Short mmCIF file of C-alpha atoms and ligand atoms in Angstrom, two decimals:
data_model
loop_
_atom_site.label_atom_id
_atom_site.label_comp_id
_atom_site.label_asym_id
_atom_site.label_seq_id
_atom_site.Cartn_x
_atom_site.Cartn_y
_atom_site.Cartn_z
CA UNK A 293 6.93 -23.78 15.22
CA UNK A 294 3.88 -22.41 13.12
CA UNK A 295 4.59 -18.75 12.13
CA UNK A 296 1.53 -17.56 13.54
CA UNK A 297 2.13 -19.39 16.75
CA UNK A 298 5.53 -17.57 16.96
CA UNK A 299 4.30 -14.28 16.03
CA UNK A 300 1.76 -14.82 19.37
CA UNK A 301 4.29 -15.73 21.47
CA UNK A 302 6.53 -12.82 20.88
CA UNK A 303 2.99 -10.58 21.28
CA UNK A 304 2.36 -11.92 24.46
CA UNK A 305 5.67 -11.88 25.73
CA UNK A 306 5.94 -7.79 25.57
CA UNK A 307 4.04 -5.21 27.54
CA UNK A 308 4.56 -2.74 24.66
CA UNK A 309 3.90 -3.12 21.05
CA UNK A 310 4.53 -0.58 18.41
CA UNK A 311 3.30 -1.14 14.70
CA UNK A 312 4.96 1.00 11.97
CA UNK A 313 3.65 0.73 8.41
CA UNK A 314 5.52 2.22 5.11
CA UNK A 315 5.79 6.24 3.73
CA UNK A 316 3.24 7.68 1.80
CA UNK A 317 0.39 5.35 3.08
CA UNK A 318 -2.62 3.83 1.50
CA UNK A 319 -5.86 2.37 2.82
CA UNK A 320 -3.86 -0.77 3.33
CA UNK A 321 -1.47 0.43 5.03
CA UNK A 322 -3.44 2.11 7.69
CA UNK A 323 -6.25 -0.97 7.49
CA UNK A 324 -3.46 -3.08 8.33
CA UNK A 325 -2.06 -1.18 10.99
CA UNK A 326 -4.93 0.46 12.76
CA UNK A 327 -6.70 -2.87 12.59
CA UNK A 328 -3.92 -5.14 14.03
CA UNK A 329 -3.69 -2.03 17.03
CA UNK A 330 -7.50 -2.56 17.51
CA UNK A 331 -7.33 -6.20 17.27
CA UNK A 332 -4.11 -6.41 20.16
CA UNK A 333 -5.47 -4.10 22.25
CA UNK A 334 -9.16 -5.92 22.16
CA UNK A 335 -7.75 -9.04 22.91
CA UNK A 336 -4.88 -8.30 25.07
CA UNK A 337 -6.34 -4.99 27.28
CA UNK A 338 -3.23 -4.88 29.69
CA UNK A 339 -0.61 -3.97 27.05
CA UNK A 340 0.18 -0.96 25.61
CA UNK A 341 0.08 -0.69 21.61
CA UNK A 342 0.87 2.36 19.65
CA UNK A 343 0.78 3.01 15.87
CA UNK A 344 3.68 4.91 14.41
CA UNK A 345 3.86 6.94 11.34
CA UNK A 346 3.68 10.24 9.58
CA UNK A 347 0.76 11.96 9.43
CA UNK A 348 -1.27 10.36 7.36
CA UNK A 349 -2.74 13.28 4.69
CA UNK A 350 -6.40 12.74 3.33
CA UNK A 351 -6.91 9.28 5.34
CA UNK A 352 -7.64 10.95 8.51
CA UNK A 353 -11.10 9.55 8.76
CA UNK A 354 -9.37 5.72 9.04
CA UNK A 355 -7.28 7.08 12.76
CA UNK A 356 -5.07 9.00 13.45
CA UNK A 357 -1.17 8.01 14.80
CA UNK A 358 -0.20 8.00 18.02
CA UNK A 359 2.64 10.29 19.39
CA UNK A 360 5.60 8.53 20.84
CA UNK A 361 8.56 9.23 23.00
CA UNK A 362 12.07 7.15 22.00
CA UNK A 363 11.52 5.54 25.35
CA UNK A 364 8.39 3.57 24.67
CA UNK A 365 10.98 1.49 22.46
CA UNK A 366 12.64 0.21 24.97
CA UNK A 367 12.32 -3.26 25.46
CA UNK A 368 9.43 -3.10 23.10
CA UNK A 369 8.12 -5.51 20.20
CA UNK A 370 7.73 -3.73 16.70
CA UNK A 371 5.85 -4.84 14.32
CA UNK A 372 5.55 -3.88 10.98
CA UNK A 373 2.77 -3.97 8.80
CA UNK A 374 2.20 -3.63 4.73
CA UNK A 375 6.32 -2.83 3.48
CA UNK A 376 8.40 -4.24 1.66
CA UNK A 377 11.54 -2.89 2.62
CA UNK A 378 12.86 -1.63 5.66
CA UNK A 379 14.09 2.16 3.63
CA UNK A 380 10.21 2.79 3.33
CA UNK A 381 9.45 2.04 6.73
CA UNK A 382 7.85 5.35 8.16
CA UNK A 383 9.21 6.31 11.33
CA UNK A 384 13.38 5.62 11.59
CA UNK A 385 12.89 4.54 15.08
CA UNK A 386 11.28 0.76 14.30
CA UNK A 387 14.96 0.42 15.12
CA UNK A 388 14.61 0.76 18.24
CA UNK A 389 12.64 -2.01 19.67
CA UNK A 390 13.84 -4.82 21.44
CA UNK A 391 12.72 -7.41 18.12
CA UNK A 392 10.56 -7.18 15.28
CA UNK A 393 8.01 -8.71 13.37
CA UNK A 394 7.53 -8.22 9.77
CA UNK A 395 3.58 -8.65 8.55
CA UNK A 396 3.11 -8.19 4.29
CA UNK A 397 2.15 -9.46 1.45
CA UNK A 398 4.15 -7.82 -1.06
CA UNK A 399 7.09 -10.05 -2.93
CA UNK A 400 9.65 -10.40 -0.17
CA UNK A 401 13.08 -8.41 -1.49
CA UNK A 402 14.63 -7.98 1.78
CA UNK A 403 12.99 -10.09 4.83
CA UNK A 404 14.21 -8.15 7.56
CA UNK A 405 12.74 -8.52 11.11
CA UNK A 406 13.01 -11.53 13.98
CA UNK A 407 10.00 -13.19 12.26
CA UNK A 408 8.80 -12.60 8.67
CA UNK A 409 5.46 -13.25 7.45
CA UNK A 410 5.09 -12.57 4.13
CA UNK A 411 2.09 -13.86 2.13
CA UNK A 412 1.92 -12.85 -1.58
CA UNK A 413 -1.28 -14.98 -1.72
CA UNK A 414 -3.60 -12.33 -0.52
CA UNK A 415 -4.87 -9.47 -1.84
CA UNK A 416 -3.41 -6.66 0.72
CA UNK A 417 -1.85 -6.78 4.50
CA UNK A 418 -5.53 -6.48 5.86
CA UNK A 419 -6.67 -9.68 3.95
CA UNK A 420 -3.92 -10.79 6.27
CA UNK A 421 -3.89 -9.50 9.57
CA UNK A 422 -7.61 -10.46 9.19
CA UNK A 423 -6.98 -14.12 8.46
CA UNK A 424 -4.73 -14.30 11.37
CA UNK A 425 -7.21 -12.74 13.85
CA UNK A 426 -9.93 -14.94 12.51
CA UNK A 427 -7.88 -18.36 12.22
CA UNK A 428 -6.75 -17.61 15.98
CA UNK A 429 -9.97 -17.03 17.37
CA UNK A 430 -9.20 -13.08 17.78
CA UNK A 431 -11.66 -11.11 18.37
CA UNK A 432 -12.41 -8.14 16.68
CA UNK A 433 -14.79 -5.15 17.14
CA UNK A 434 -16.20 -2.80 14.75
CA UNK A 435 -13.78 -0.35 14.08
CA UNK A 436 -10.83 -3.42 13.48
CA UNK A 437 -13.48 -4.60 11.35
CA UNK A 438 -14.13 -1.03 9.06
CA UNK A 439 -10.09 -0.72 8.90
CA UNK A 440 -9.41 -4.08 7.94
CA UNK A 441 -12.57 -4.10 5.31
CA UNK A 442 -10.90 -0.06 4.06
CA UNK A 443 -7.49 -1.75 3.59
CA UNK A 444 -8.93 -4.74 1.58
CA UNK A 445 -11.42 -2.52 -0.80
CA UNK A 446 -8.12 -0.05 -0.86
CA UNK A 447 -5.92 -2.81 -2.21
CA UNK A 448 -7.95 -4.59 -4.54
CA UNK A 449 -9.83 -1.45 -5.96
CA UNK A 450 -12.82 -2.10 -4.30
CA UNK A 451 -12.49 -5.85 -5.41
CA UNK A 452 -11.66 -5.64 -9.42
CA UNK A 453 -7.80 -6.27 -9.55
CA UNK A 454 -6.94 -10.23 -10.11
CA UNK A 455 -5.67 -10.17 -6.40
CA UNK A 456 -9.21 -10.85 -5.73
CA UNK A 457 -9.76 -14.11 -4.72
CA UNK A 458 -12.65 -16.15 -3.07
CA UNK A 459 -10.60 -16.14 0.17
CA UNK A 460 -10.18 -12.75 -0.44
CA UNK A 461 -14.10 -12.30 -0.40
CA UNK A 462 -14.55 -14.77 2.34
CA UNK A 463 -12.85 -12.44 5.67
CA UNK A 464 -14.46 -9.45 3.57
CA UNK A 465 -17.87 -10.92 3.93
CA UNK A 466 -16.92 -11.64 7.77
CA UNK A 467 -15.65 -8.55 8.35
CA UNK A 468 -18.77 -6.96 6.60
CA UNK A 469 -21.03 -8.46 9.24
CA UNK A 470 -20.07 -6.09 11.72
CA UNK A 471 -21.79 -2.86 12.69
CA UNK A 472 -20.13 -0.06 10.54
CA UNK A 473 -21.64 2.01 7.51
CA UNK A 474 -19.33 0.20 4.66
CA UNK A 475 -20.84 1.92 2.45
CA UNK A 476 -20.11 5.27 3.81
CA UNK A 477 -16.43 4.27 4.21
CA UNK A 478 -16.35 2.93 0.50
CA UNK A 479 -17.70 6.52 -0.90
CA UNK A 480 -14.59 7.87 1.46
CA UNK A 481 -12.01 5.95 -0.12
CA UNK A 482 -13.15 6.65 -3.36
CA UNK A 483 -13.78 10.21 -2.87
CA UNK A 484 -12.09 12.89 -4.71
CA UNK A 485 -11.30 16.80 -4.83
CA UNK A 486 -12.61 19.08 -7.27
CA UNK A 487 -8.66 19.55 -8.00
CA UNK A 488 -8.24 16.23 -8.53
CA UNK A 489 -11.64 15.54 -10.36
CA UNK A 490 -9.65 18.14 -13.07
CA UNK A 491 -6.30 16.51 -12.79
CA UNK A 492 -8.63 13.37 -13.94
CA UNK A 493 -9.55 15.25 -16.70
CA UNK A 494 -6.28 16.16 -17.72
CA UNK A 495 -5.27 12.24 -17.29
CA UNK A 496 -7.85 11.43 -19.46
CA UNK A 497 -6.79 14.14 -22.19
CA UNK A 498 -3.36 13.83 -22.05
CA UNK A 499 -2.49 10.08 -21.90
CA UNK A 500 -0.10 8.60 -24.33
CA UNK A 501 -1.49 5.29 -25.79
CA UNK A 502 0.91 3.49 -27.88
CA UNK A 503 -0.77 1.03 -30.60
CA UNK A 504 -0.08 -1.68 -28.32
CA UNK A 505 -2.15 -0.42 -25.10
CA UNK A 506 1.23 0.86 -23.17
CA UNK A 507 0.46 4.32 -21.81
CA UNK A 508 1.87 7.05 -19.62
CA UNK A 509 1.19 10.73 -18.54
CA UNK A 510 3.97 13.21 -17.13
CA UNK A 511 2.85 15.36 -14.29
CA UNK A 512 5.14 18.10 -13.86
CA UNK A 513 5.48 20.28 -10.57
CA UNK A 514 4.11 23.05 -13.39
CA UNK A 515 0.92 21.24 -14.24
CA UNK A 516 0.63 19.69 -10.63
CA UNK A 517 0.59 23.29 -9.62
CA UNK A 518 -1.72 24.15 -11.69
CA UNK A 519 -4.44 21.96 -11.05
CA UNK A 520 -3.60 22.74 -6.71
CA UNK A 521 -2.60 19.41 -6.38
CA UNK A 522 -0.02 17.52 -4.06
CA UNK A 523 1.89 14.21 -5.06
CA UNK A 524 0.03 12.24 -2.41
CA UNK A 525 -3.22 12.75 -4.01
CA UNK A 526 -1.96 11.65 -7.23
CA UNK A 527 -3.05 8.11 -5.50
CA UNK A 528 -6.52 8.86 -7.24
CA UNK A 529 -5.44 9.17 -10.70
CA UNK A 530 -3.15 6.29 -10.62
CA UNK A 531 -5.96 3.80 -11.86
CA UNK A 532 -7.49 5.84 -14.37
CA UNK A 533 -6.31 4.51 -18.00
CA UNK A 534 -6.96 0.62 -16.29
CA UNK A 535 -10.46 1.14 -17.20
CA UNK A 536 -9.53 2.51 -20.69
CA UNK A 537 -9.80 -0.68 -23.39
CA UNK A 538 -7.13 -2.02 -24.66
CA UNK A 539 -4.72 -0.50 -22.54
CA UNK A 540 -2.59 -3.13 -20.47
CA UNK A 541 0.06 -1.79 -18.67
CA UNK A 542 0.87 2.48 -17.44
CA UNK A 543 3.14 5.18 -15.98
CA UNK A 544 2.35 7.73 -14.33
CA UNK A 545 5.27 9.92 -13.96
CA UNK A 546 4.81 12.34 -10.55
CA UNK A 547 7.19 14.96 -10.50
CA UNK A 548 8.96 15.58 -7.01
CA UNK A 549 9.40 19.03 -5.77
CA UNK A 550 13.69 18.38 -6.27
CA UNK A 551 12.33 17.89 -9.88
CA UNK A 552 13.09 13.91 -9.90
CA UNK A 553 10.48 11.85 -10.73
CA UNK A 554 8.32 9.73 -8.90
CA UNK A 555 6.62 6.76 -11.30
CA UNK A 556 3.80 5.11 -10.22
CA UNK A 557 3.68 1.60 -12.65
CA UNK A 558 0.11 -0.24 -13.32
CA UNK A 559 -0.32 -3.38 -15.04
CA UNK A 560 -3.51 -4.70 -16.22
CA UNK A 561 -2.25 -8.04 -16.99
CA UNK A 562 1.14 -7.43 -17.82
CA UNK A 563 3.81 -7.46 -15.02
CA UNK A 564 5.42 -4.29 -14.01
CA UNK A 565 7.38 -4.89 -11.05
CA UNK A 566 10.80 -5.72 -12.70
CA UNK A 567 10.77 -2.43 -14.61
CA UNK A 568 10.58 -1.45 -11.04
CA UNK A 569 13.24 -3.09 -10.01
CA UNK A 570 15.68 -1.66 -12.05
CA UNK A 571 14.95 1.86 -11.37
CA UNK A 572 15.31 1.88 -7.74
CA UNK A 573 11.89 0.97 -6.53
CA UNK A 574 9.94 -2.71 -6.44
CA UNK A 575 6.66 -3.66 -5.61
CA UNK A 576 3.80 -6.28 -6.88
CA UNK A 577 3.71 -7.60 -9.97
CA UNK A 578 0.68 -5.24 -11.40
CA UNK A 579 1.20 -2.22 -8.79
CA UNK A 580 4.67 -1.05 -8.23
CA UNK A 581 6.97 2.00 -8.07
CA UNK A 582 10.40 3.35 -9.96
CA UNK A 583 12.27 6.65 -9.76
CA UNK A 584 13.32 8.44 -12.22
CA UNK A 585 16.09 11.02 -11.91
CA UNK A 586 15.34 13.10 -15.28
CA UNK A 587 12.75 13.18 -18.31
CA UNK A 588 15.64 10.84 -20.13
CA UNK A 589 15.32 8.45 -17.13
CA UNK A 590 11.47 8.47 -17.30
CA UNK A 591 11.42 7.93 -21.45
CA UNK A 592 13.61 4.93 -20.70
CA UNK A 593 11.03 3.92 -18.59
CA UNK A 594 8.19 4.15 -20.72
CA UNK A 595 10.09 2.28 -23.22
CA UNK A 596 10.69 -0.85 -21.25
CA UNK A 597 6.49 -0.44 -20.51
CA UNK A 598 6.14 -0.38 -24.33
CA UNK A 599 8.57 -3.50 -24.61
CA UNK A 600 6.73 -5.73 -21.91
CA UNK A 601 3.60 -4.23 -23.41
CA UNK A 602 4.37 -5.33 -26.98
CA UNK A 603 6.04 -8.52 -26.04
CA UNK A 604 2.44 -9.50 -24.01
CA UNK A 605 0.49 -8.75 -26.73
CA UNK A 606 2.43 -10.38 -29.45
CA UNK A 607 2.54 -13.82 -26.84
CA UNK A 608 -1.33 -13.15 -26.76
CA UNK A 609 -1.26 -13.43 -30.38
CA UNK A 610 0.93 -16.58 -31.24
P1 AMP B 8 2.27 3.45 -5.40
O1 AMP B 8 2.26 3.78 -6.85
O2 AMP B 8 3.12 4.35 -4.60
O3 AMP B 8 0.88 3.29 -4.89
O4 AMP B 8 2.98 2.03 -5.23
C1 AMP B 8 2.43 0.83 -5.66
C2 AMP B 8 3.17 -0.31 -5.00
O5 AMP B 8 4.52 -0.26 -5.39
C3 AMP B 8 3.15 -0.23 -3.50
O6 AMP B 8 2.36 -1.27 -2.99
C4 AMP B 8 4.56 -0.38 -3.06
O7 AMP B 8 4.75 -1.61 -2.48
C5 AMP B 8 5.40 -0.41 -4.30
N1 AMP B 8 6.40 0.67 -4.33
C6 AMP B 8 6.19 1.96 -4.65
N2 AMP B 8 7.32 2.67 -4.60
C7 AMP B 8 8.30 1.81 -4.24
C8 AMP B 8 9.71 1.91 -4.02
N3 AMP B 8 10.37 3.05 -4.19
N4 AMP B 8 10.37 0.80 -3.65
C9 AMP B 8 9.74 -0.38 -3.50
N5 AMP B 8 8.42 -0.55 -3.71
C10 AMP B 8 7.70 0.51 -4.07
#
């Protein structure tokens, strides 16, 4: 049976549908899984759909979560939207449902759930949802239409990174059509504090460039406290040496409050994502995330940046 087909059976098979999406969550993340609520509850109005998930810190004005009792898993269909793995689903209790549906597009490590679709072809989870709403003769209204369009400007940064693809701009242009203030929403997601318009600053000052175009910056709880700043708004700062020249691929090394490190890897056009990989995080190939344990762990990494760095630009070369 076609995927999609499946996925809509098991839908309409369940009264209740709860969609999770990962930790720490993006624009994509809530796009995909305040859109796909919108989109079920639009086009099947006599089932009950929740979305589950932490509070979601500076993204309030995508939605808000909904607040759930361990008994509206019973029997239920989860579905989970934008993660990779099952450790950074948000919300323990996905667990609980009677099946589960896994919806991404990230590179598909563990493929955990009753049905997995996994695209790796599109540029972000709304991209997706989208697709399948459109190619199903869904129909969507204009807030499924601002959260899909917020996860797909979120995910491709606002439409630069290579992930970009006419398809990509195809369901963006659809989506466009409907009645929200796009713009307004694209000054939100690109809107910053005054604390972290000065942690920019300090990006900007402080990067290490090698003479290859590898490049990181260490945020320490010291300097994060400094500047008033919490690790989930380091999200802004993450892209800022990509539109340096010459530099190709970055760290940006978030200290945790138990002093470990949270790295945040970037490539321009050098893959990242098995650096990744080997310090106990994953990810796409030009966006992913590592921890590091200690400053020695975090030099390694920025060594094996410098190596992919300086291996891409010799290949370049020759
Ligand atoms: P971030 O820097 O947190 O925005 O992460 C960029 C991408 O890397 C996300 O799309 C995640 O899929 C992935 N990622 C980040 N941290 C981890 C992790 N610990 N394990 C697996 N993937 C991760």
């Amino acid at each position: 049976m076609n995927i999609e087909k499946e996925i809509f059976k098991k839908i309409e098979s369940y009264d209740r549908i709860l969609i999770h999406r990962h930790m720490r969550p993006d624009p994509d993340a809530i796009g995909s899984q305040l859109g796909l609520k919108e989109i079920l509850q639009k086009n099947f109005p006599n089932k009950t759909v929740f979305a589950v998930g932490t509070k979601i810190e500076g993204l309030d004005y995508l939605g808000q979560m909904d607040v759930v009792e361990d008994a509206d898993y019973e029997g239920a269909l989860v579905i989970v939207t934008d993660t990779a793995n099952t450790a950074r689903i948000s919300d323990e209790r996905y667990k609980l449902g009677r099946e589960w549906i896994k919806i991404d597009h990230h590179p598909n490590d563990e493929p955990y759930g009753d049905v997995v679709y996994v695209d790796t072809n599109v540029s972000s989870c709304s991209e997706l949802v989208a697709r399948i709403a459109f190619d199903n003769g869904l129909e969507l209204n204009e807030n499924a239409a601002r959260l899909l369009y917020a996860g797909i400007v979120g995910d491709t940064g606002r439409f630069l990174y290579p992930s970009t693809t006419a398809a990509t701009l195809a369901i963006a242009s659809k989506l466009r059509a409907f009645d929200f203030d796009a713009s307004a929403l694209l000054r939100k997601v690109e809107e910053i504090s005054i604390p972290v318009a000065k942690l920019s600053g300090y990006v900007f000052q402080n990067l290490e460039i090698d003479e290859n175009g590898a490049a990181r910056v260490i945020l320490t709880n010291e300097i994060m406290k400094s500047f008033g700043v919490e690790d989930y708004e380091t999200s802004a700062v993450v892209s800022i040496p990509g539109s340096i020249e010459n530099i190709h691929a970055w760290g940006i090394f978030v200290q945790q409050p138990n002093g470990k490190f949270r790295v945040r890897l970037r490539g321009k056009d050098i893959p990242v994502n098995e650096i990744a990989k080997r310090h106990n995080g994953g990810g796409h190939p030009l966006a992913s995330g590592a921890n590091a344990k200690d400053m020695v762990e975090c030099d390694e990494i920025y060594k094996e940046i410098q190596e992919v760095v300086g291996r891409g630009v010799k290949n370049e070369l020759t």
